[in-house]
Amino acid sequence: MTLAIDVIDKGNNSYQVVLNGSLDSTTAPSLEARIGEFTGGAVAMVVFDLEHLTFISSAGLRVIFKTLKLVKANNGKVGVSKMSAGVRKVFDIVKALPDMNIFASEAEMDDYLTAMQEQANEE
Amino acid sequence: MTTTSTPSTKASAIPALQISNQLTELERVFTWLDVHLAPLEQHHVEDAHTNELKVVADEAIANTIHYGYENHVSGKITLRLHIDDNNVTLRFYDDGKAFNPLINEDPDLGIATEDRETGGLGVLLIRELTDTQDYQYQDGQNILTVTRKRLASTTTKRETL
């Protein structure tokens, strides 16, 4: 199985992590390493774009939960966007979605990030 | 291929799959499940079977590799798949140390995700994505058996009521 990972810096310490392929026991370590590259500093938000994620198992969930723990400890947020029904079922079983922001589309995510940025500028 | 033309009505003999105790072998497992579960999806709406049984296979095999083989000793894991009119049965045999994954309690999902222990998620997914789970240790082998009711069999029953 393969997993392509694309990290996009959306500005204001926010990152979109675009996953394409299978997030399983063999590919999860590569995602963990990639996330470690940019979560060392301040992170306001990490959004996992799951539109092209075909598969997720607990190894993948653990990487996302580890990111959640790290980012929330620094008052940041973690979101997921565009989940397929199969991927969503796995998230639902482990009851993780209430602790994350959920975006149905790219536009919804961008609007949220823009609002976050405007709020940060006002403060 | 003629023997697979009526998979929904006859129990078919599917060749077992033997893998070494390496996570890289998951690719072979997924391909094997794709090949043998595909006939179900062509005849009935059972798309969820393949993907969800792949999750189950990932969890069961990753667990076995992590806990069953100390010091990276080499081992063999065998998978058998049986499909009949009512159930899909997936059975994992391994020659690692005796280890019953089903005795672990599910993680506490009532607390915030970021505060949870990270263990136990795999077995929780196995339980939730299958209808029955059974573990036995026989002849030096761990045997984990899971079954899923076939969606088509329940759909057909509903249609004929």
PDB file of C-alpha atoms in Angstrom:
ATOM      1  CA  MET A   1       0.000   0.000   0.000  1.00  0.00           C
ATOM      2  CA  THR A   2       1.100   3.550  -0.515  1.00  0.00           C
ATOM      3  CA  LEU A   3       0.346   6.846   1.138  1.00  0.00           C
ATOM      4  CA  ALA A   4       1.197  10.181  -0.470  1.00  0.00           C
ATOM      5  CA  ILE A   5       1.506  13.016   2.048  1.00  0.00           C
ATOM      6  CA  ASP A   6       1.412  16.670   1.050  1.00  0.00           C
ATOM      7  CA  VAL A   7       1.818  19.309   3.753  1.00  0.00           C
ATOM      8  CA  ILE A   8       0.576  22.787   2.806  1.00  0.00           C
ATOM      9  CA  ASP A   9       1.471  25.808   4.941  1.00  0.00           C
ATOM     10  CA  LYS A  10      -1.763  27.836   4.983  1.00  0.00           C
ATOM     11  CA  GLY A  11      -0.179  30.741   6.903  1.00  0.00           C
ATOM     12  CA  ASN A  12      -0.668  31.866  10.486  1.00  0.00           C
ATOM     13  CA  ASN A  13       0.808  28.588  11.809  1.00  0.00           C
ATOM     14  CA  SER A  14      -1.915  26.524  10.155  1.00  0.00           C
ATOM     15  CA  TYR A  15      -1.224  23.441   8.070  1.00  0.00           C
ATOM     16  CA  GLN A  16      -3.269  21.298   5.719  1.00  0.00           C
ATOM     17  CA  VAL A  17      -2.073  17.684   5.537  1.00  0.00           C
ATOM     18  CA  VAL A  18      -3.381  16.093   2.336  1.00  0.00           C
ATOM     19  CA  LEU A  19      -3.411  12.293   2.458  1.00  0.00           C
ATOM     20  CA  ASN A  20      -3.783  10.153  -0.652  1.00  0.00           C
ATOM     21  CA  GLY A  21      -3.926   6.368  -0.354  1.00  0.00           C
ATOM     22  CA  SER A  22      -3.952   4.009   2.606  1.00  0.00           C
ATOM     23  CA  LEU A  23      -3.151   5.006   6.213  1.00  0.00           C
ATOM     24  CA  ASP A  24      -2.405   1.589   7.679  1.00  0.00           C
ATOM     25  CA  SER A  25       0.187  -0.160   9.842  1.00  0.00           C
ATOM     26  CA  THR A  26       2.807   0.060   7.086  1.00  0.00           C
ATOM     27  CA  THR A  27       2.288   3.704   6.096  1.00  0.00           C
ATOM     28  CA  ALA A  28       1.440   5.309   9.473  1.00  0.00           C
ATOM     29  CA  PRO A  29       5.129   5.720  10.504  1.00  0.00           C
ATOM     30  CA  SER A  30       5.814   7.910   7.449  1.00  0.00           C
ATOM     31  CA  LEU A  31       2.938  10.225   8.413  1.00  0.00           C
ATOM     32  CA  GLU A  32       4.168  10.403  12.008  1.00  0.00           C
ATOM     33  CA  ALA A  33       7.638  11.415  10.809  1.00  0.00           C
ATOM     34  CA  ARG A  34       6.222  14.015   8.436  1.00  0.00           C
ATOM     35  CA  ILE A  35       4.051  15.587  11.135  1.00  0.00           C
ATOM     36  CA  GLY A  36       7.022  15.689  13.479  1.00  0.00           C
ATOM     37  CA  GLU A  37       8.783  17.950  10.983  1.00  0.00           C
ATOM     38  CA  PHE A  38       6.435  20.893  11.469  1.00  0.00           C
ATOM     39  CA  THR A  39       4.863  20.443  14.911  1.00  0.00           C
ATOM     40  CA  GLY A  40       8.028  21.326  16.787  1.00  0.00           C
ATOM     41  CA  GLY A  41       7.132  25.030  16.803  1.00  0.00           C
ATOM     42  CA  ALA A  42       3.898  26.922  17.327  1.00  0.00           C
ATOM     43  CA  VAL A  43       0.949  25.334  15.543  1.00  0.00           C
ATOM     44  CA  ALA A  44      -2.491  26.972  15.547  1.00  0.00           C
ATOM     45  CA  MET A  45      -4.235  24.353  13.441  1.00  0.00           C
ATOM     46  CA  VAL A  46      -3.643  21.106  11.566  1.00  0.00           C
ATOM     47  CA  VAL A  47      -6.337  19.924   9.152  1.00  0.00           C
ATOM     48  CA  PHE A  48      -6.107  16.421   7.720  1.00  0.00           C
ATOM     49  CA  ASP A  49      -7.606  16.447   4.217  1.00  0.00           C
ATOM     50  CA  LEU A  50      -9.005  12.926   3.820  1.00  0.00           C
ATOM     51  CA  GLU A  51     -10.781  13.236   0.457  1.00  0.00           C
ATOM     52  CA  HIS A  52      -8.387  10.770  -1.191  1.00  0.00           C
ATOM     53  CA  LEU A  53      -7.795   8.562   1.838  1.00  0.00           C
ATOM     54  CA  THR A  54      -9.148   5.130   0.936  1.00  0.00           C
ATOM     55  CA  PHE A  55      -8.375   3.290   4.174  1.00  0.00           C
ATOM     56  CA  ILE A  56      -7.551   3.937   7.826  1.00  0.00           C
ATOM     57  CA  SER A  57      -6.765   1.521  10.679  1.00  0.00           C
ATOM     58  CA  SER A  58      -5.839   2.119  14.323  1.00  0.00           C
ATOM     59  CA  ALA A  59      -2.182   2.734  13.412  1.00  0.00           C
ATOM     60  CA  GLY A  60      -3.360   5.761  11.430  1.00  0.00           C
ATOM     61  CA  LEU A  61      -5.756   6.869  14.149  1.00  0.00           C
ATOM     62  CA  ARG A  62      -2.907   6.819  16.674  1.00  0.00           C
ATOM     63  CA  VAL A  63      -0.866   9.266  14.554  1.00  0.00           C
ATOM     64  CA  ILE A  64      -3.838  11.627  14.277  1.00  0.00           C
ATOM     65  CA  PHE A  65      -4.536  11.341  18.032  1.00  0.00           C
ATOM     66  CA  LYS A  66      -0.866  11.989  18.819  1.00  0.00           C
ATOM     67  CA  THR A  67      -1.056  15.110  16.661  1.00  0.00           C
ATOM     68  CA  LEU A  68      -4.222  16.125  18.521  1.00  0.00           C
ATOM     69  CA  LYS A  69      -2.519  15.724  21.887  1.00  0.00           C
ATOM     70  CA  LEU A  70       0.553  17.700  20.802  1.00  0.00           C
ATOM     71  CA  VAL A  71      -1.325  20.533  19.101  1.00  0.00           C
ATOM     72  CA  LYS A  72      -4.036  20.892  21.777  1.00  0.00           C
ATOM     73  CA  ALA A  73      -1.366  21.038  24.491  1.00  0.00           C
ATOM     74  CA  ASN A  74      -0.235  24.272  22.811  1.00  0.00           C
ATOM     75  CA  ASN A  75      -3.809  25.580  22.491  1.00  0.00           C
ATOM     76  CA  GLY A  76      -4.020  24.664  18.818  1.00  0.00           C
ATOM     77  CA  LYS A  77      -6.748  22.773  16.988  1.00  0.00           C
ATOM     78  CA  VAL A  78      -6.956  19.714  14.792  1.00  0.00           C
ATOM     79  CA  GLY A  79      -9.517  19.163  12.061  1.00  0.00           C
ATOM     80  CA  VAL A  80     -10.442  16.574   9.472  1.00  0.00           C
ATOM     81  CA  SER A  81     -12.076  17.271   6.137  1.00  0.00           C
ATOM     82  CA  LYS A  82     -13.864  15.410   3.365  1.00  0.00           C
ATOM     83  CA  MET A  83     -14.009  11.939   4.897  1.00  0.00           C
ATOM     84  CA  SER A  84     -15.402   9.016   2.923  1.00  0.00           C
ATOM     85  CA  ALA A  85     -18.151   6.951   4.586  1.00  0.00           C
ATOM     86  CA  GLY A  86     -15.733   4.082   5.313  1.00  0.00           C
ATOM     87  CA  VAL A  87     -13.130   6.309   6.946  1.00  0.00           C
ATOM     88  CA  ARG A  88     -15.813   8.154   8.901  1.00  0.00           C
ATOM     89  CA  LYS A  89     -17.146   4.871  10.298  1.00  0.00           C
ATOM     90  CA  VAL A  90     -13.724   4.120  11.838  1.00  0.00           C
ATOM     91  CA  PHE A  91     -13.586   7.598  13.420  1.00  0.00           C
ATOM     92  CA  ASP A  92     -17.153   7.147  14.693  1.00  0.00           C
ATOM     93  CA  ILE A  93     -16.359   3.797  16.336  1.00  0.00           C
ATOM     94  CA  VAL A  94     -13.564   5.345  18.393  1.00  0.00           C
ATOM     95  CA  LYS A  95     -15.724   8.428  19.148  1.00  0.00           C
ATOM     96  CA  ALA A  96     -12.953  10.848  18.174  1.00  0.00           C
ATOM     97  CA  LEU A  97     -14.891  13.344  16.083  1.00  0.00           C
ATOM     98  CA  PRO A  98     -16.321  15.433  18.963  1.00  0.00           C
ATOM     99  CA  ASP A  99     -12.753  16.473  19.810  1.00  0.00           C
ATOM    100  CA  MET A 100     -11.962  17.717  16.314  1.00  0.00           C
ATOM    101  CA  ASN A 101     -13.203  20.289  13.840  1.00  0.00           C
ATOM    102  CA  ILE A 102     -14.925  18.655  10.876  1.00  0.00           C
ATOM    103  CA  PHE A 103     -14.987  20.323   7.479  1.00  0.00           C
ATOM    104  CA  ALA A 104     -17.146  19.092   4.623  1.00  0.00           C
ATOM    105  CA  SER A 105     -15.278  21.048   1.959  1.00  0.00           C
ATOM    106  CA  GLU A 106     -12.109  22.973   1.128  1.00  0.00           C
ATOM    107  CA  ALA A 107     -14.114  26.233   1.149  1.00  0.00           C
ATOM    108  CA  GLU A 108     -15.443  25.526   4.636  1.00  0.00           C
ATOM    109  CA  MET A 109     -11.910  24.891   5.898  1.00  0.00           C
ATOM    110  CA  ASP A 110     -10.520  28.011   4.211  1.00  0.00           C
ATOM    111  CA  ASP A 111     -13.327  30.163   5.646  1.00  0.00           C
ATOM    112  CA  TYR A 112     -12.553  28.826   9.107  1.00  0.00           C
ATOM    113  CA  LEU A 113      -8.818  29.502   8.741  1.00  0.00           C
ATOM    114  CA  THR A 114      -9.522  33.023   7.467  1.00  0.00           C
ATOM    115  CA  ALA A 115     -11.797  33.698  10.438  1.00  0.00           C
ATOM    116  CA  MET A 116      -9.085  32.360  12.779  1.00  0.00           C
ATOM    117  CA  GLN A 117      -6.552  34.669  11.172  1.00  0.00           C
ATOM    118  CA  GLU A 118      -8.840  37.700  11.459  1.00  0.00           C
ATOM    119  CA  GLN A 119      -9.467  36.911  15.102  1.00  0.00           C
ATOM    120  CA  ALA A 120      -5.713  36.602  15.712  1.00  0.00           C
ATOM    121  CA  ASN A 121      -5.112  39.957  14.017  1.00  0.00           C
ATOM    122  CA  GLU A 122      -7.686  41.659  16.218  1.00  0.00           C
ATOM    123  CA  GLU A 123      -6.138  40.342  19.421  1.00  0.00           C
TER     124      GLU A 123
ATOM    125  CA  MET B   1     -12.473 -19.229 -12.820  1.00  0.00           C
ATOM    126  CA  THR B   2     -15.651 -21.206 -13.451  1.00  0.00           C
ATOM    127  CA  THR B   3     -15.708 -22.360  -9.836  1.00  0.00           C
ATOM    128  CA  THR B   4     -16.219 -18.779  -8.663  1.00  0.00           C
ATOM    129  CA  SER B   5     -19.265 -18.119 -10.841  1.00  0.00           C
ATOM    130  CA  THR B   6     -21.750 -18.818  -8.054  1.00  0.00           C
ATOM    131  CA  PRO B   7     -20.063 -17.509  -4.914  1.00  0.00           C
ATOM    132  CA  SER B   8     -23.278 -16.326  -3.305  1.00  0.00           C
ATOM    133  CA  THR B   9     -24.933 -19.710  -3.207  1.00  0.00           C
ATOM    134  CA  LYS B  10     -22.091 -22.138  -2.619  1.00  0.00           C
ATOM    135  CA  ALA B  11     -19.367 -22.253  -0.030  1.00  0.00           C
ATOM    136  CA  SER B  12     -16.205 -21.842  -2.065  1.00  0.00           C
ATOM    137  CA  ALA B  13     -12.798 -23.251  -1.268  1.00  0.00           C
ATOM    138  CA  ILE B  14     -10.518 -20.265  -1.152  1.00  0.00           C
ATOM    139  CA  PRO B  15      -6.774 -20.929  -1.051  1.00  0.00           C
ATOM    140  CA  ALA B  16      -5.278 -20.011   2.300  1.00  0.00           C
ATOM    141  CA  LEU B  17      -2.671 -17.250   2.408  1.00  0.00           C
ATOM    142  CA  GLN B  18       0.600 -17.666   4.267  1.00  0.00           C
ATOM    143  CA  ILE B  19       2.689 -14.618   5.152  1.00  0.00           C
ATOM    144  CA  SER B  20       5.789 -13.978   7.217  1.00  0.00           C
ATOM    145  CA  ASN B  21       5.475 -11.910  10.421  1.00  0.00           C
ATOM    146  CA  GLN B  22       6.346  -8.636   8.687  1.00  0.00           C
ATOM    147  CA  LEU B  23       4.026  -5.635   8.361  1.00  0.00           C
ATOM    148  CA  THR B  24       5.077  -5.269   4.724  1.00  0.00           C
ATOM    149  CA  GLU B  25       3.123  -8.482   4.070  1.00  0.00           C
ATOM    150  CA  LEU B  26      -0.136  -6.563   4.631  1.00  0.00           C
ATOM    151  CA  GLU B  27      -0.114  -5.646   0.961  1.00  0.00           C
ATOM    152  CA  ARG B  28      -0.455  -9.328   0.034  1.00  0.00           C
ATOM    153  CA  VAL B  29      -3.236  -9.724   2.591  1.00  0.00           C
ATOM    154  CA  PHE B  30      -5.191  -6.783   1.187  1.00  0.00           C
ATOM    155  CA  THR B  31      -4.791  -8.072  -2.379  1.00  0.00           C
ATOM    156  CA  TRP B  32      -5.933 -11.553  -1.286  1.00  0.00           C
ATOM    157  CA  LEU B  33      -9.037 -10.085   0.393  1.00  0.00           C
ATOM    158  CA  ASP B  34      -9.750  -7.926  -2.666  1.00  0.00           C
ATOM    159  CA  VAL B  35      -9.568 -10.917  -4.997  1.00  0.00           C
ATOM    160  CA  HIS B  36     -11.753 -13.233  -2.947  1.00  0.00           C
ATOM    161  CA  LEU B  37     -14.298 -10.739  -1.629  1.00  0.00           C
ATOM    162  CA  ALA B  38     -14.755  -8.993  -4.985  1.00  0.00           C
ATOM    163  CA  PRO B  39     -17.310 -11.583  -6.215  1.00  0.00           C
ATOM    164  CA  LEU B  40     -19.553 -10.641  -3.283  1.00  0.00           C
ATOM    165  CA  GLU B  41     -19.469  -7.022  -4.283  1.00  0.00           C
ATOM    166  CA  GLN B  42     -20.309  -7.777  -7.903  1.00  0.00           C
ATOM    167  CA  HIS B  43     -23.416  -9.725  -6.957  1.00  0.00           C
ATOM    168  CA  HIS B  44     -24.628  -7.724  -4.004  1.00  0.00           C
ATOM    169  CA  VAL B  45     -24.115  -4.409  -2.338  1.00  0.00           C
ATOM    170  CA  GLU B  46     -21.456  -5.502   0.118  1.00  0.00           C
ATOM    171  CA  ASP B  47     -18.821  -2.842  -0.465  1.00  0.00           C
ATOM    172  CA  ALA B  48     -18.237  -2.415   3.236  1.00  0.00           C
ATOM    173  CA  HIS B  49     -17.140  -6.015   3.655  1.00  0.00           C
ATOM    174  CA  THR B  50     -13.830  -5.740   1.872  1.00  0.00           C
ATOM    175  CA  ASN B  51     -12.649  -2.476   3.383  1.00  0.00           C
ATOM    176  CA  GLU B  52     -13.806  -3.318   6.879  1.00  0.00           C
ATOM    177  CA  LEU B  53     -12.312  -6.802   6.797  1.00  0.00           C
ATOM    178  CA  LYS B  54      -9.061  -5.168   5.653  1.00  0.00           C
ATOM    179  CA  VAL B  55      -9.188  -3.021   8.803  1.00  0.00           C
ATOM    180  CA  VAL B  56      -9.765  -6.185  10.858  1.00  0.00           C
ATOM    181  CA  ALA B  57      -6.843  -7.925   9.116  1.00  0.00           C
ATOM    182  CA  ASP B  58      -4.534  -4.946   9.679  1.00  0.00           C
ATOM    183  CA  GLU B  59      -5.420  -4.884  13.388  1.00  0.00           C
ATOM    184  CA  ALA B  60      -5.139  -8.641  13.942  1.00  0.00           C
ATOM    185  CA  ILE B  61      -1.832  -9.000  12.092  1.00  0.00           C
ATOM    186  CA  ALA B  62      -0.233  -5.856  13.563  1.00  0.00           C
ATOM    187  CA  ASN B  63      -1.219  -7.079  17.059  1.00  0.00           C
ATOM    188  CA  THR B  64       0.264 -10.517  16.432  1.00  0.00           C
ATOM    189  CA  ILE B  65       3.501  -9.101  15.063  1.00  0.00           C
ATOM    190  CA  HIS B  66       3.888  -6.623  17.944  1.00  0.00           C
ATOM    191  CA  TYR B  67       3.048  -8.966  20.809  1.00  0.00           C
ATOM    192  CA  GLY B  68       3.554 -12.491  19.547  1.00  0.00           C
ATOM    193  CA  TYR B  69       7.150 -12.465  18.396  1.00  0.00           C
ATOM    194  CA  GLU B  70       9.815 -11.227  20.777  1.00  0.00           C
ATOM    195  CA  ASN B  71      13.256 -10.170  19.542  1.00  0.00           C
ATOM    196  CA  HIS B  72      11.966 -10.128  15.966  1.00  0.00           C
ATOM    197  CA  VAL B  73      12.063 -13.914  15.710  1.00  0.00           C
ATOM    198  CA  SER B  74      10.703 -14.994  12.337  1.00  0.00           C
ATOM    199  CA  GLY B  75       7.295 -16.619  12.159  1.00  0.00           C
ATOM    200  CA  LYS B  76       4.435 -17.588   9.929  1.00  0.00           C
ATOM    201  CA  ILE B  77       0.887 -16.295   9.874  1.00  0.00           C
ATOM    202  CA  THR B  78      -1.780 -18.101   7.860  1.00  0.00           C
ATOM    203  CA  LEU B  79      -5.129 -16.632   6.870  1.00  0.00           C
ATOM    204  CA  ARG B  80      -8.155 -18.618   5.816  1.00  0.00           C
ATOM    205  CA  LEU B  81     -11.323 -17.131   4.361  1.00  0.00           C
ATOM    206  CA  HIS B  82     -14.625 -18.958   4.143  1.00  0.00           C
ATOM    207  CA  ILE B  83     -17.739 -17.581   2.538  1.00  0.00           C
ATOM    208  CA  ASP B  84     -21.148 -19.202   2.736  1.00  0.00           C
ATOM    209  CA  ASP B  85     -24.669 -17.928   2.250  1.00  0.00           C
ATOM    210  CA  ASN B  86     -24.850 -16.319   5.665  1.00  0.00           C
ATOM    211  CA  ASN B  87     -21.353 -15.437   6.833  1.00  0.00           C
ATOM    212  CA  VAL B  88     -17.883 -14.374   5.847  1.00  0.00           C
ATOM    213  CA  THR B  89     -15.406 -16.074   8.201  1.00  0.00           C
ATOM    214  CA  LEU B  90     -11.804 -14.927   8.466  1.00  0.00           C
ATOM    215  CA  ARG B  91      -9.357 -16.983  10.527  1.00  0.00           C
ATOM    216  CA  PHE B  92      -5.801 -16.069  11.531  1.00  0.00           C
ATOM    217  CA  TYR B  93      -3.293 -18.723  12.629  1.00  0.00           C
ATOM    218  CA  ASP B  94       0.136 -17.777  13.965  1.00  0.00           C
ATOM    219  CA  ASP B  95       3.030 -19.567  15.622  1.00  0.00           C
ATOM    220  CA  GLY B  96       3.960 -16.746  17.990  1.00  0.00           C
ATOM    221  CA  LYS B  97       3.703 -16.948  21.769  1.00  0.00           C
ATOM    222  CA  ALA B  98       0.243 -17.619  23.190  1.00  0.00           C
ATOM    223  CA  PHE B  99      -1.598 -14.321  23.185  1.00  0.00           C
ATOM    224  CA  ASN B 100      -5.330 -13.720  23.381  1.00  0.00           C
ATOM    225  CA  PRO B 101      -6.020 -10.226  22.030  1.00  0.00           C
ATOM    226  CA  LEU B 102      -9.685 -10.451  23.047  1.00  0.00           C
ATOM    227  CA  ILE B 103      -9.015 -10.394  26.802  1.00  0.00           C
ATOM    228  CA  ASN B 104      -7.976  -6.740  26.655  1.00  0.00           C
ATOM    229  CA  GLU B 105     -10.624  -4.296  27.766  1.00  0.00           C
ATOM    230  CA  ASP B 106     -11.761  -1.641  25.338  1.00  0.00           C
ATOM    231  CA  PRO B 107     -10.251   1.804  25.904  1.00  0.00           C
ATOM    232  CA  ASP B 108     -12.350   4.363  27.792  1.00  0.00           C
ATOM    233  CA  LEU B 109     -13.978   6.406  25.032  1.00  0.00           C
ATOM    234  CA  GLY B 110     -15.729   8.663  27.520  1.00  0.00           C
ATOM    235  CA  ILE B 111     -12.696  10.894  27.984  1.00  0.00           C
ATOM    236  CA  ALA B 112     -11.209  13.406  25.548  1.00  0.00           C
ATOM    237  CA  THR B 113      -9.376  11.768  22.660  1.00  0.00           C
ATOM    238  CA  GLU B 114      -6.110  13.530  23.473  1.00  0.00           C
ATOM    239  CA  ASP B 115      -6.156  12.232  27.070  1.00  0.00           C
ATOM    240  CA  ARG B 116      -6.753   8.581  26.220  1.00  0.00           C
ATOM    241  CA  GLU B 117      -4.341   5.696  26.342  1.00  0.00           C
ATOM    242  CA  THR B 118      -3.388   4.814  22.788  1.00  0.00           C
ATOM    243  CA  GLY B 119      -3.673   1.019  23.219  1.00  0.00           C
ATOM    244  CA  GLY B 120      -6.721  -1.113  22.630  1.00  0.00           C
ATOM    245  CA  LEU B 121      -8.073   0.685  19.581  1.00  0.00           C
ATOM    246  CA  GLY B 122      -7.245  -2.202  17.262  1.00  0.00           C
ATOM    247  CA  VAL B 123      -9.211  -4.794  19.221  1.00  0.00           C
ATOM    248  CA  LEU B 124     -12.092  -2.331  19.589  1.00  0.00           C
ATOM    249  CA  LEU B 125     -12.228  -2.024  15.789  1.00  0.00           C
ATOM    250  CA  ILE B 126     -12.110  -5.813  15.395  1.00  0.00           C
ATOM    251  CA  ARG B 127     -15.067  -6.136  17.778  1.00  0.00           C
ATOM    252  CA  GLU B 128     -17.108  -3.383  16.160  1.00  0.00           C
ATOM    253  CA  LEU B 129     -16.509  -4.416  12.551  1.00  0.00           C
ATOM    254  CA  THR B 130     -17.316  -8.119  12.995  1.00  0.00           C
ATOM    255  CA  ASP B 131     -20.284 -10.001  14.437  1.00  0.00           C
ATOM    256  CA  THR B 132     -18.435 -12.733  16.341  1.00  0.00           C
ATOM    257  CA  GLN B 133     -14.860 -13.098  17.627  1.00  0.00           C
ATOM    258  CA  ASP B 134     -13.234 -16.203  19.031  1.00  0.00           C
ATOM    259  CA  TYR B 135      -9.714 -17.019  20.218  1.00  0.00           C
ATOM    260  CA  GLN B 136      -8.180 -20.445  20.800  1.00  0.00           C
ATOM    261  CA  TYR B 137      -4.662 -21.765  21.358  1.00  0.00           C
ATOM    262  CA  GLN B 138      -4.247 -25.186  19.722  1.00  0.00           C
ATOM    263  CA  ASP B 139      -1.218 -27.242  18.734  1.00  0.00           C
ATOM    264  CA  GLY B 140       1.179 -24.378  19.356  1.00  0.00           C
ATOM    265  CA  GLN B 141      -0.874 -21.922  17.330  1.00  0.00           C
ATOM    266  CA  ASN B 142      -2.937 -18.862  18.161  1.00  0.00           C
ATOM    267  CA  ILE B 143      -6.197 -19.013  16.232  1.00  0.00           C
ATOM    268  CA  LEU B 144      -8.353 -15.911  15.979  1.00  0.00           C
ATOM    269  CA  THR B 145     -11.663 -16.363  14.185  1.00  0.00           C
ATOM    270  CA  VAL B 146     -13.987 -13.519  13.234  1.00  0.00           C
ATOM    271  CA  THR B 147     -17.239 -13.645  11.303  1.00  0.00           C
ATOM    272  CA  ARG B 148     -19.417 -11.113   9.592  1.00  0.00           C
ATOM    273  CA  LYS B 149     -22.996 -11.674   8.610  1.00  0.00           C
ATOM    274  CA  ARG B 150     -23.471 -11.190   4.918  1.00  0.00           C
ATOM    275  CA  LEU B 151     -25.535  -8.141   4.076  1.00  0.00           C
ATOM    276  CA  ALA B 152     -26.985  -9.882   1.027  1.00  0.00           C
ATOM    277  CA  SER B 153     -28.489 -12.687   3.082  1.00  0.00           C
ATOM    278  CA  THR B 154     -30.355 -10.247   5.323  1.00  0.00           C
ATOM    279  CA  THR B 155     -31.430  -8.148   2.322  1.00  0.00           C
ATOM    280  CA  THR B 156     -32.759 -11.206   0.513  1.00  0.00           C
ATOM    281  CA  LYS B 157     -34.722 -12.271   3.585  1.00  0.00           C
ATOM    282  CA  ARG B 158     -36.253  -8.847   3.906  1.00  0.00           C
ATOM    283  CA  GLU B 159     -37.243  -8.836   0.225  1.00  0.00           C
ATOM    284  CA  THR B 160     -38.938 -12.207   0.464  1.00  0.00           C
ATOM    285  CA  LEU B 161     -40.968 -11.381   3.569  1.00  0.00           C
TER     286      LEU B 161
END
